[in-house]
């Protein structure tokens, strides 16, 4: 009896602090057209989740044909999960790479890169990154038409 009572009391505090599952519906997370300072062309950026889990956040980004991010780095790296379409990504000094639905791209911390649509197809991806000292991205200059067309 004492053992059962002890177990009940030991488990009770955890039950008191239990939280509920939360659902964030897609239509409740409106996005916006990406800033002209950080994107070329039309990119629609919508939050997926805020940095509530170890400073990790995610956004869903859709690039229309010809659209791309500026050069940028991430202090903790970034994972891109391509969900629709075909796009390009490029690490500074390397060849441009094709990315398609189902691909996952790892951008290591501090590695300068860009990503976006091809010149004739759109692409959508989840961008997942952690913040370091309050920052998840450091933006650089915009990708030029010449760099994009290489």
Coordinates of N, CA, C and O in Angstrom, one line a residue:
X1 N 0.8 -1.2 0.0 CA 0.0 0.0 0.0 C 0.9 1.3 0.0 O 0.6 2.2 -0.8
X2 N 1.9 1.3 0.9 CA 2.8 2.4 0.9 C 3.5 2.6 -0.4 O 3.7 3.7 -0.9
X3 N 3.9 1.5 -1.1 CA 4.6 1.6 -2.4 C 3.6 2.2 -3.4 O 4.0 3.1 -4.2
X4 N 2.4 1.8 -3.4 CA 1.4 2.3 -4.4 C 1.2 3.8 -4.1 O 1.1 4.6 -5.1
X5 N 1.1 4.2 -2.9 CA 0.9 5.6 -2.6 C 2.1 6.4 -3.0 O 2.0 7.5 -3.5
X6 N 3.3 5.9 -2.7 CA 4.5 6.6 -3.1 C 4.6 6.7 -4.6 O 5.0 7.8 -5.1
X7 N 4.3 5.7 -5.3 CA 4.3 5.8 -6.8 C 3.3 6.8 -7.3 O 3.5 7.6 -8.2
X8 N 2.1 6.8 -6.7 CA 1.1 7.8 -7.1 C 1.5 9.2 -6.8 O 1.4 10.1 -7.7
X9 N 2.1 9.5 -5.7 CA 2.6 10.8 -5.3 C 3.7 11.2 -6.2 O 3.9 12.4 -6.6
X10 N 4.6 10.3 -6.6 CA 5.8 10.6 -7.4 C 5.3 10.9 -8.8 O 5.9 11.7 -9.5
X11 N 4.3 10.3 -9.3 CA 3.8 10.5 -10.7 C 2.9 11.7 -10.8 O 2.8 12.3 -11.8
X12 N 2.3 12.1 -9.7 CA 1.3 13.2 -9.7 C 1.9 14.5 -10.2 O 1.3 15.2 -11.1
X13 N 3.1 15.0 -9.7 CA 3.6 16.3 -10.2 C 3.8 16.3 -11.7 O 3.5 17.3 -12.4
X14 N 4.2 15.2 -12.3 CA 4.4 15.2 -13.8 C 3.1 15.4 -14.5 O 2.9 16.1 -15.5
X15 N 2.0 14.7 -13.9 CA 0.7 14.9 -14.5 C 0.2 16.3 -14.4 O -0.5 16.8 -15.3
X16 N 0.5 16.9 -13.3 CA 0.1 18.3 -13.1 C 0.7 19.3 -14.1 O 0.1 20.3 -14.4
X17 N 1.9 19.0 -14.6 CA 2.6 19.9 -15.5 C 2.5 19.5 -16.9 O 3.0 20.1 -17.8
X18 N 1.7 18.4 -17.2 CA 1.6 17.9 -18.6 C 0.9 19.0 -19.4 O 0.1 19.7 -19.0
X19 N 1.4 19.1 -20.7 CA 0.8 20.0 -21.6 C 0.0 19.3 -22.7 O 0.1 18.1 -22.8
X20 N -0.8 20.0 -23.4 CA -1.7 19.4 -24.4 C -1.0 19.5 -25.8 O -0.2 20.5 -26.0
X21 N -1.4 18.7 -26.7 CA -0.9 18.8 -28.0 C -1.6 20.0 -28.7 O -2.7 20.3 -28.4
X22 N -0.8 20.8 -29.4 CA -1.3 22.0 -30.1 C -1.3 21.7 -31.6 O -0.3 21.2 -32.1
X23 N -2.3 22.1 -32.3 CA -2.4 22.1 -33.7 C -2.4 23.5 -34.3 O -3.2 24.3 -33.9
X24 N -1.5 23.7 -35.2 CA -1.4 25.0 -35.9 C -1.9 24.7 -37.3 O -1.1 24.1 -38.1
X25 N -3.1 25.2 -37.7 CA -3.6 24.9 -39.0 C -3.0 25.9 -40.1 O -2.7 27.0 -39.7
X26 N -2.8 25.3 -41.2 CA -2.1 26.1 -42.3 C -2.7 27.4 -42.5 O -2.0 28.4 -42.7
X27 N -4.1 27.5 -42.6 CA -4.7 28.8 -42.8 C -4.6 29.8 -41.7 O -4.9 31.0 -41.9
X28 N -4.1 29.4 -40.6 CA -3.9 30.2 -39.4 C -2.5 30.9 -39.4 O -2.2 31.7 -38.6
X29 N -1.7 30.4 -40.4 CA -0.3 30.9 -40.5 C 0.0 31.7 -41.8 O 0.7 31.2 -42.6
X30 N -0.6 32.8 -41.9 CA -0.5 33.6 -43.2 C 1.0 34.0 -43.4 O 1.7 34.3 -42.4
X31 N 1.4 34.0 -44.6 CA 2.7 34.5 -45.0 C 2.7 35.8 -45.6 O 1.7 36.5 -45.6
X32 N 3.8 36.1 -46.3 CA 3.9 37.4 -47.0 C 5.0 37.2 -48.1 O 5.8 36.3 -48.0
X33 N 4.9 38.2 -49.0 CA 6.0 38.2 -50.0 C 7.3 38.6 -49.4 O 7.3 39.5 -48.6
X34 N 8.3 37.9 -49.7 CA 9.7 38.1 -49.2 C 10.2 39.5 -49.5 O 9.9 40.1 -50.6
X35 N 11.0 40.0 -48.6 CA 11.5 41.4 -48.8 C 12.4 41.5 -50.0 O 13.2 40.6 -50.3
X36 N 12.3 42.7 -50.7 CA 13.2 43.0 -51.8 C 14.7 43.0 -51.4 O 15.5 42.9 -52.3
X37 N 14.9 43.2 -50.1 CA 16.3 43.3 -49.7 C 17.0 41.9 -49.6 O 18.2 41.8 -49.7
X38 N 16.1 40.9 -49.5 CA 16.7 39.5 -49.3 C 16.3 38.5 -50.4 O 16.8 37.4 -50.4
X39 N 15.4 38.9 -51.3 CA 14.9 38.0 -52.3 C 14.9 38.8 -53.7 O 14.6 40.0 -53.7
X40 N 15.2 38.1 -54.7 CA 15.0 38.6 -56.1 C 13.8 37.8 -56.7 O 13.7 36.6 -56.5
X41 N 12.8 38.5 -57.3 CA 11.7 37.9 -57.8 C 10.6 37.7 -56.7 O 10.7 38.2 -55.6
X42 N 9.6 36.8 -57.0 CA 8.6 36.6 -56.0 C 8.8 35.4 -55.2 O 8.8 34.3 -55.8
X43 N 9.0 35.6 -53.9 CA 9.1 34.5 -53.0 C 8.1 34.7 -51.9 O 8.0 35.8 -51.3
X44 N 7.2 33.7 -51.6 CA 6.2 33.8 -50.6 C 6.7 33.0 -49.4 O 7.0 31.8 -49.5
X45 N 6.8 33.7 -48.2 CA 7.4 33.1 -47.0 C 6.3 33.0 -45.9 O 5.7 34.0 -45.6
X46 N 6.1 31.8 -45.5 CA 5.0 31.6 -44.4 C 5.7 30.8 -43.2 O 6.4 29.9 -43.4
X47 N 5.4 31.3 -42.0 CA 5.9 30.6 -40.9 C 5.3 29.2 -40.8 O 4.2 28.9 -41.1
X48 N 6.1 28.2 -40.3 CA 5.7 26.9 -40.0 C 5.6 26.7 -38.5 O 4.6 26.3 -37.9
X49 N 6.8 27.0 -37.8 CA 6.8 27.0 -36.4 C 7.8 28.0 -35.9 O 8.9 28.2 -36.5
X50 N 7.5 28.6 -34.7 CA 8.4 29.6 -34.1 C 9.5 28.9 -33.3 O 9.4 27.7 -33.1
X51 N 10.6 29.6 -32.9 CA 11.6 28.9 -32.2 C 11.3 28.5 -30.7 O 11.9 29.1 -29.8
X52 N 10.3 27.7 -30.5 CA 9.9 27.2 -29.2 C 10.6 25.9 -28.8 O 10.6 25.6 -27.6
X53 N 11.3 25.3 -29.7 CA 11.9 24.0 -29.4 C 13.5 24.2 -29.6 O 13.9 24.1 -30.8
X54 N 14.2 24.5 -28.6 CA 15.6 24.6 -28.6 C 16.0 25.7 -29.6 O 17.0 25.5 -30.4
X55 N 15.3 26.8 -29.8 CA 15.6 27.9 -30.7 C 15.5 27.5 -32.2 O 16.2 28.1 -33.0
X56 N 14.8 26.4 -32.5 CA 14.7 25.9 -33.9 C 13.4 26.5 -34.4 O 12.3 26.4 -33.8
X57 N 13.4 27.0 -35.6 CA 12.2 27.5 -36.3 C 12.2 27.0 -37.7 O 13.2 26.5 -38.2
X58 N 11.0 27.1 -38.3 CA 10.9 26.7 -39.7 C 10.0 27.6 -40.5 O 9.0 28.2 -39.9
X59 N 10.2 27.8 -41.8 CA 9.3 28.5 -42.6 C 9.1 27.8 -43.9 O 10.0 27.0 -44.3
X60 N 8.0 28.0 -44.5 CA 7.7 27.4 -45.9 C 7.9 28.5 -46.9 O 7.3 29.6 -46.8
X61 N 8.8 28.3 -47.9 CA 9.1 29.3 -48.8 C 8.8 28.8 -50.2 O 9.2 27.7 -50.6
X62 N 8.0 29.5 -51.0 CA 7.7 29.2 -52.4 C 8.3 30.2 -53.3 O 8.0 31.4 -53.1
X63 N 9.1 29.8 -54.2 CA 9.8 30.7 -55.1 C 9.1 30.5 -56.5 O 9.0 29.4 -57.0
X64 N 8.7 31.6 -57.1 CA 8.1 31.5 -58.5 C 9.3 31.5 -59.4 O 10.5 31.8 -59.0
X65 N 9.1 31.0 -60.7 CA 10.3 31.0 -61.6 C 11.1 32.2 -61.6 O 10.6 33.3 -61.7
X66 N 12.4 32.1 -61.6 CA 13.3 33.2 -61.5 C 13.6 33.8 -60.2 O 14.5 34.6 -60.0
X67 N 12.9 33.4 -59.2 CA 13.0 34.0 -57.8 C 14.1 33.2 -57.0 O 14.3 32.0 -57.2
X68 N 14.8 33.9 -56.2 CA 15.9 33.3 -55.4 C 16.2 34.2 -54.2 O 15.9 35.4 -54.1
X69 N 16.8 33.6 -53.2 CA 17.3 34.3 -52.0 C 18.5 35.0 -52.3 O 19.2 34.8 -53.4
X70 N 18.9 35.9 -51.5 CA 20.2 36.6 -51.5 C 21.3 35.6 -51.0 O 20.9 34.6 -50.4
X71 N 22.5 35.8 -51.2 CA 23.6 35.0 -50.5 C 23.4 35.2 -49.0 O 23.0 36.3 -48.5
X72 N 23.6 34.1 -48.3 CA 23.4 34.2 -46.8 C 24.1 33.0 -46.1 O 24.5 32.1 -46.8
X73 N 24.2 33.1 -44.8 CA 24.8 32.1 -44.0 C 23.8 31.9 -42.8 O 23.0 32.7 -42.5
X74 N 24.0 30.7 -42.1 CA 23.3 30.4 -40.9 C 24.3 30.0 -39.8 O 25.1 29.1 -40.0
X75 N 24.2 30.7 -38.6 CA 25.2 30.4 -37.6 C 25.1 28.9 -37.1 O 26.1 28.4 -36.6
X76 N 23.9 28.3 -37.2 CA 23.8 26.9 -36.7 C 23.5 26.0 -37.9 O 23.2 24.8 -37.7
X77 N 23.6 26.5 -39.1 CA 23.3 25.7 -40.3 C 21.8 25.8 -40.6 O 21.0 26.4 -39.9
X78 N 21.5 25.2 -41.7 CA 20.1 25.1 -42.2 C 19.8 23.9 -42.9 O 20.6 23.4 -43.7
X79 N 18.6 23.3 -42.7 CA 18.1 22.2 -43.4 C 17.0 22.6 -44.3 O 16.0 23.3 -43.8
X80 N 17.1 22.3 -45.6 CA 16.0 22.6 -46.5 C 15.3 21.3 -46.9 O 16.0 20.3 -47.3
X81 N 14.0 21.2 -46.8 CA 13.3 20.0 -47.2 C 12.4 20.4 -48.4 O 11.5 21.2 -48.2
X82 N 12.7 20.0 -49.6 CA 12.1 20.4 -50.8 C 10.7 19.6 -50.9 O 10.7 18.4 -50.9
X83 N 9.6 20.3 -51.0 CA 8.3 19.7 -50.9 C 7.6 19.7 -52.3 O 6.8 18.8 -52.5
X84 N 7.9 20.6 -53.1 CA 7.2 20.7 -54.4 C 8.2 21.4 -55.5 O 9.0 22.3 -55.1
X85 N 8.1 20.9 -56.7 CA 8.8 21.6 -57.8 C 10.3 21.3 -57.9 O 10.8 20.3 -57.3
X86 N 10.9 22.1 -58.7 CA 12.4 22.0 -59.0 C 13.0 23.4 -58.8 O 12.5 24.4 -59.3
X87 N 14.2 23.4 -58.1 CA 14.9 24.6 -57.9 C 16.4 24.4 -58.0 O 16.9 23.4 -58.5
X88 N 17.1 25.5 -57.6 CA 18.5 25.4 -57.6 C 19.0 25.9 -56.2 O 18.4 26.7 -55.6
X89 N 20.2 25.4 -55.9 CA 20.9 25.9 -54.7 C 22.4 26.0 -55.1 O 22.9 25.2 -55.9
X90 N 23.1 26.9 -54.5 CA 24.5 27.0 -54.8 C 25.3 27.5 -53.6 O 24.9 28.4 -52.9
X91 N 26.4 26.9 -53.3 CA 27.4 27.3 -52.3 C 28.4 28.2 -53.0 O 28.8 27.9 -54.1
X92 N 28.7 29.3 -52.3 CA 29.7 30.2 -52.9 C 31.0 29.5 -53.4 O 31.5 28.6 -52.7
X93 N 31.3 29.7 -54.6 CA 32.5 29.1 -55.2 C 32.3 27.7 -55.8 O 33.2 27.1 -56.3
X94 N 31.1 27.1 -55.7 CA 30.8 25.8 -56.2 C 29.8 25.9 -57.3 O 29.2 26.9 -57.6
X95 N 29.5 24.8 -58.0 CA 28.6 24.7 -59.1 C 27.1 24.7 -58.5 O 26.9 24.2 -57.4
X96 N 26.2 25.3 -59.2 CA 24.8 25.3 -58.9 C 24.3 23.9 -59.0 O 24.7 23.1 -59.8
X97 N 23.4 23.5 -58.0 CA 22.9 22.2 -57.9 C 21.4 22.2 -58.1 O 20.7 23.1 -57.6
X98 N 20.8 21.2 -58.8 CA 19.4 21.0 -58.9 C 18.8 20.4 -57.7 O 19.4 19.4 -57.2
X99 N 17.7 20.9 -57.2 CA 17.0 20.3 -56.1 C 15.5 20.1 -56.5 O 14.9 20.9 -57.2
X100 N 15.0 18.9 -56.1 CA 13.6 18.6 -56.5 C 12.9 18.0 -55.3 O 13.5 17.7 -54.3
X101 N 11.5 18.0 -55.4 CA 10.7 17.5 -54.4 C 11.2 16.2 -53.8 O 11.5 15.3 -54.6
X102 N 11.3 16.1 -52.5 CA 11.8 14.9 -51.8 C 13.2 15.1 -51.4 O 13.7 14.3 -50.5
X103 N 14.0 16.0 -52.0 CA 15.4 16.2 -51.6 C 15.5 16.9 -50.3 O 14.6 17.7 -49.9
X104 N 16.6 16.7 -49.6 CA 16.9 17.4 -48.3 C 18.3 18.0 -48.5 O 19.2 17.3 -48.9
X105 N 18.4 19.2 -48.2 CA 19.7 19.9 -48.4 C 20.2 20.4 -47.0 O 19.5 21.1 -46.3
X106 N 21.4 20.1 -46.7 CA 22.1 20.5 -45.4 C 23.0 21.6 -45.8 O 24.0 21.4 -46.6
X107 N 22.8 22.8 -45.2 CA 23.7 24.0 -45.4 C 24.5 24.1 -44.1 O 23.9 24.6 -43.1
X108 N 25.8 23.8 -44.0 CA 26.5 23.8 -42.7 C 26.6 25.3 -42.2 O 26.5 26.2 -42.9
X109 N 26.9 25.4 -40.9 CA 27.0 26.7 -40.3 C 28.1 27.5 -41.0 O 29.2 27.0 -41.3
X110 N 27.8 28.8 -41.2 CA 28.7 29.7 -41.8 C 29.0 29.5 -43.3 O 29.8 30.3 -43.8
X111 N 28.4 28.6 -44.0 CA 28.7 28.4 -45.4 C 27.7 29.3 -46.2 O 26.5 29.2 -46.1
X112 N 28.3 30.2 -47.0 CA 27.5 31.1 -47.8 C 26.9 30.4 -49.0 O 27.5 29.6 -49.7
X113 N 25.6 30.6 -49.1 CA 24.8 29.9 -50.2 C 23.6 30.7 -50.6 O 23.2 31.7 -49.9
X114 N 22.9 30.3 -51.6 CA 21.6 30.8 -52.0 C 20.7 29.6 -52.4 O 21.3 28.6 -52.8
X115 N 19.4 29.8 -52.5 CA 18.5 28.8 -53.0 C 17.3 29.5 -53.6 O 16.9 30.6 -53.2
X116 N 16.6 28.8 -54.6 CA 15.4 29.4 -55.2 C 15.0 28.5 -56.3 O 15.4 27.4 -56.5
X117 N 14.1 29.1 -57.1 CA 13.5 28.4 -58.3 C 14.5 28.4 -59.4 O 15.5 29.1 -59.4
X118 N 14.2 27.6 -60.4 CA 14.9 27.7 -61.7 C 14.3 28.8 -62.5 O 13.4 29.5 -62.0
X119 N 14.9 29.1 -63.6 CA 14.4 30.1 -64.5 C 13.0 29.8 -65.1 O 12.3 30.7 -65.6
X120 N 12.6 28.5 -65.0 CA 11.3 28.1 -65.7 C 10.4 27.3 -64.8 O 9.3 27.0 -65.2
X121 N 10.8 27.0 -63.5 CA 10.0 26.2 -62.6 C 9.9 26.8 -61.2 O 10.9 27.5 -60.8
X122 N 8.9 26.6 -60.5 CA 8.8 27.1 -59.1 C 9.3 25.9 -58.2 O 9.4 24.8 -58.6
X123 N 9.5 26.3 -57.0 CA 10.0 25.3 -56.0 C 9.5 25.8 -54.6 O 9.4 27.0 -54.3
X124 N 9.1 24.8 -53.8 CA 8.7 25.1 -52.4 C 9.5 24.3 -51.5 O 9.8 23.1 -51.8
X125 N 10.0 24.9 -50.4 CA 10.7 24.1 -49.4 C 10.4 24.6 -48.0 O 10.0 25.7 -47.8
X126 N 10.7 23.7 -47.0 CA 10.7 24.1 -45.6 C 12.1 24.4 -45.3 O 13.0 23.6 -45.6
X127 N 12.4 25.6 -44.7 CA 13.7 26.0 -44.2 C 13.7 25.9 -42.7 O 12.9 26.5 -42.1
X128 N 14.6 25.0 -42.2 CA 14.6 24.8 -40.8 C 16.0 25.2 -40.2 O 17.0 24.7 -40.8
X129 N 16.0 26.0 -39.2 CA 17.2 26.5 -38.7 C 17.1 26.9 -37.2 O 16.0 27.1 -36.8
X130 N 18.2 26.9 -36.5 CA 18.3 27.3 -35.1 C 18.9 28.7 -35.0 O 19.7 29.1 -35.9
X131 N 18.5 29.4 -34.0 CA 19.1 30.7 -33.7 C 20.3 30.5 -32.8 O 20.4 29.7 -31.9
X132 N 21.3 31.4 -33.0 CA 22.5 31.5 -32.1 C 22.6 32.9 -31.7 O 22.6 33.8 -32.6
X133 N 22.5 33.2 -30.4 CA 22.5 34.5 -29.9 C 21.4 35.4 -30.5 O 21.7 36.5 -30.9
X134 N 20.2 34.8 -30.8 CA 19.1 35.5 -31.3 C 19.0 35.7 -32.8 O 18.1 36.3 -33.3
X135 N 20.0 35.1 -33.5 CA 20.0 35.2 -35.0 C 20.0 33.9 -35.6 O 20.8 33.0 -35.3
X136 N 19.2 33.7 -36.7 CA 19.2 32.4 -37.4 C 19.8 32.6 -38.8 O 20.1 31.6 -39.5
X137 N 20.0 33.8 -39.3 CA 20.5 34.0 -40.6 C 21.3 35.4 -40.7 O 20.9 36.3 -40.0
X138 N 22.3 35.4 -41.5 CA 23.0 36.6 -41.8 C 23.0 36.8 -43.3 O 23.5 36.0 -44.0
X139 N 22.3 37.9 -43.7 CA 22.1 38.1 -45.1 C 23.3 38.8 -45.7 O 23.9 39.7 -45.1
X140 N 23.6 38.5 -47.0 CA 24.7 39.1 -47.8 C 24.0 39.8 -49.0 O 22.8 40.1 -49.0
X141 N 24.8 40.0 -50.0 CA 24.3 40.7 -51.2 C 23.4 39.8 -52.0 O 23.5 38.6 -51.9
X142 N 22.6 40.4 -52.8 CA 21.7 39.7 -53.7 C 22.5 38.9 -54.8 O 23.6 39.4 -55.2
X143 N 22.0 37.8 -55.2 CA 22.6 37.0 -56.3 C 22.3 37.8 -57.6 O 21.2 38.1 -57.8
X144 N 23.3 38.0 -58.3 CA 23.2 38.8 -59.5 C 22.6 37.9 -60.6 O 22.6 36.6 -60.5
X145 N 22.0 38.5 -61.7 CA 21.5 37.7 -62.8 C 22.6 36.9 -63.4 O 22.3 35.8 -63.8
X146 N 23.8 37.4 -63.5 CA 24.9 36.6 -64.1 C 25.2 35.4 -63.2 O 25.4 34.3 -63.7
X147 N 25.3 35.6 -61.9 CA 25.5 34.4 -61.0 C 24.4 33.4 -61.1 O 24.6 32.2 -61.1
X148 N 23.2 33.9 -61.1 CA 22.0 33.0 -61.2 C 22.0 32.2 -62.5 O 21.6 31.1 -62.6
X149 N 22.4 32.9 -63.6 CA 22.3 32.2 -64.9 C 23.5 31.3 -65.2 O 23.5 30.6 -66.3
X150 N 24.5 31.3 -64.4 CA 25.7 30.5 -64.6 C 25.4 29.0 -64.8 O 24.5 28.4 -64.1

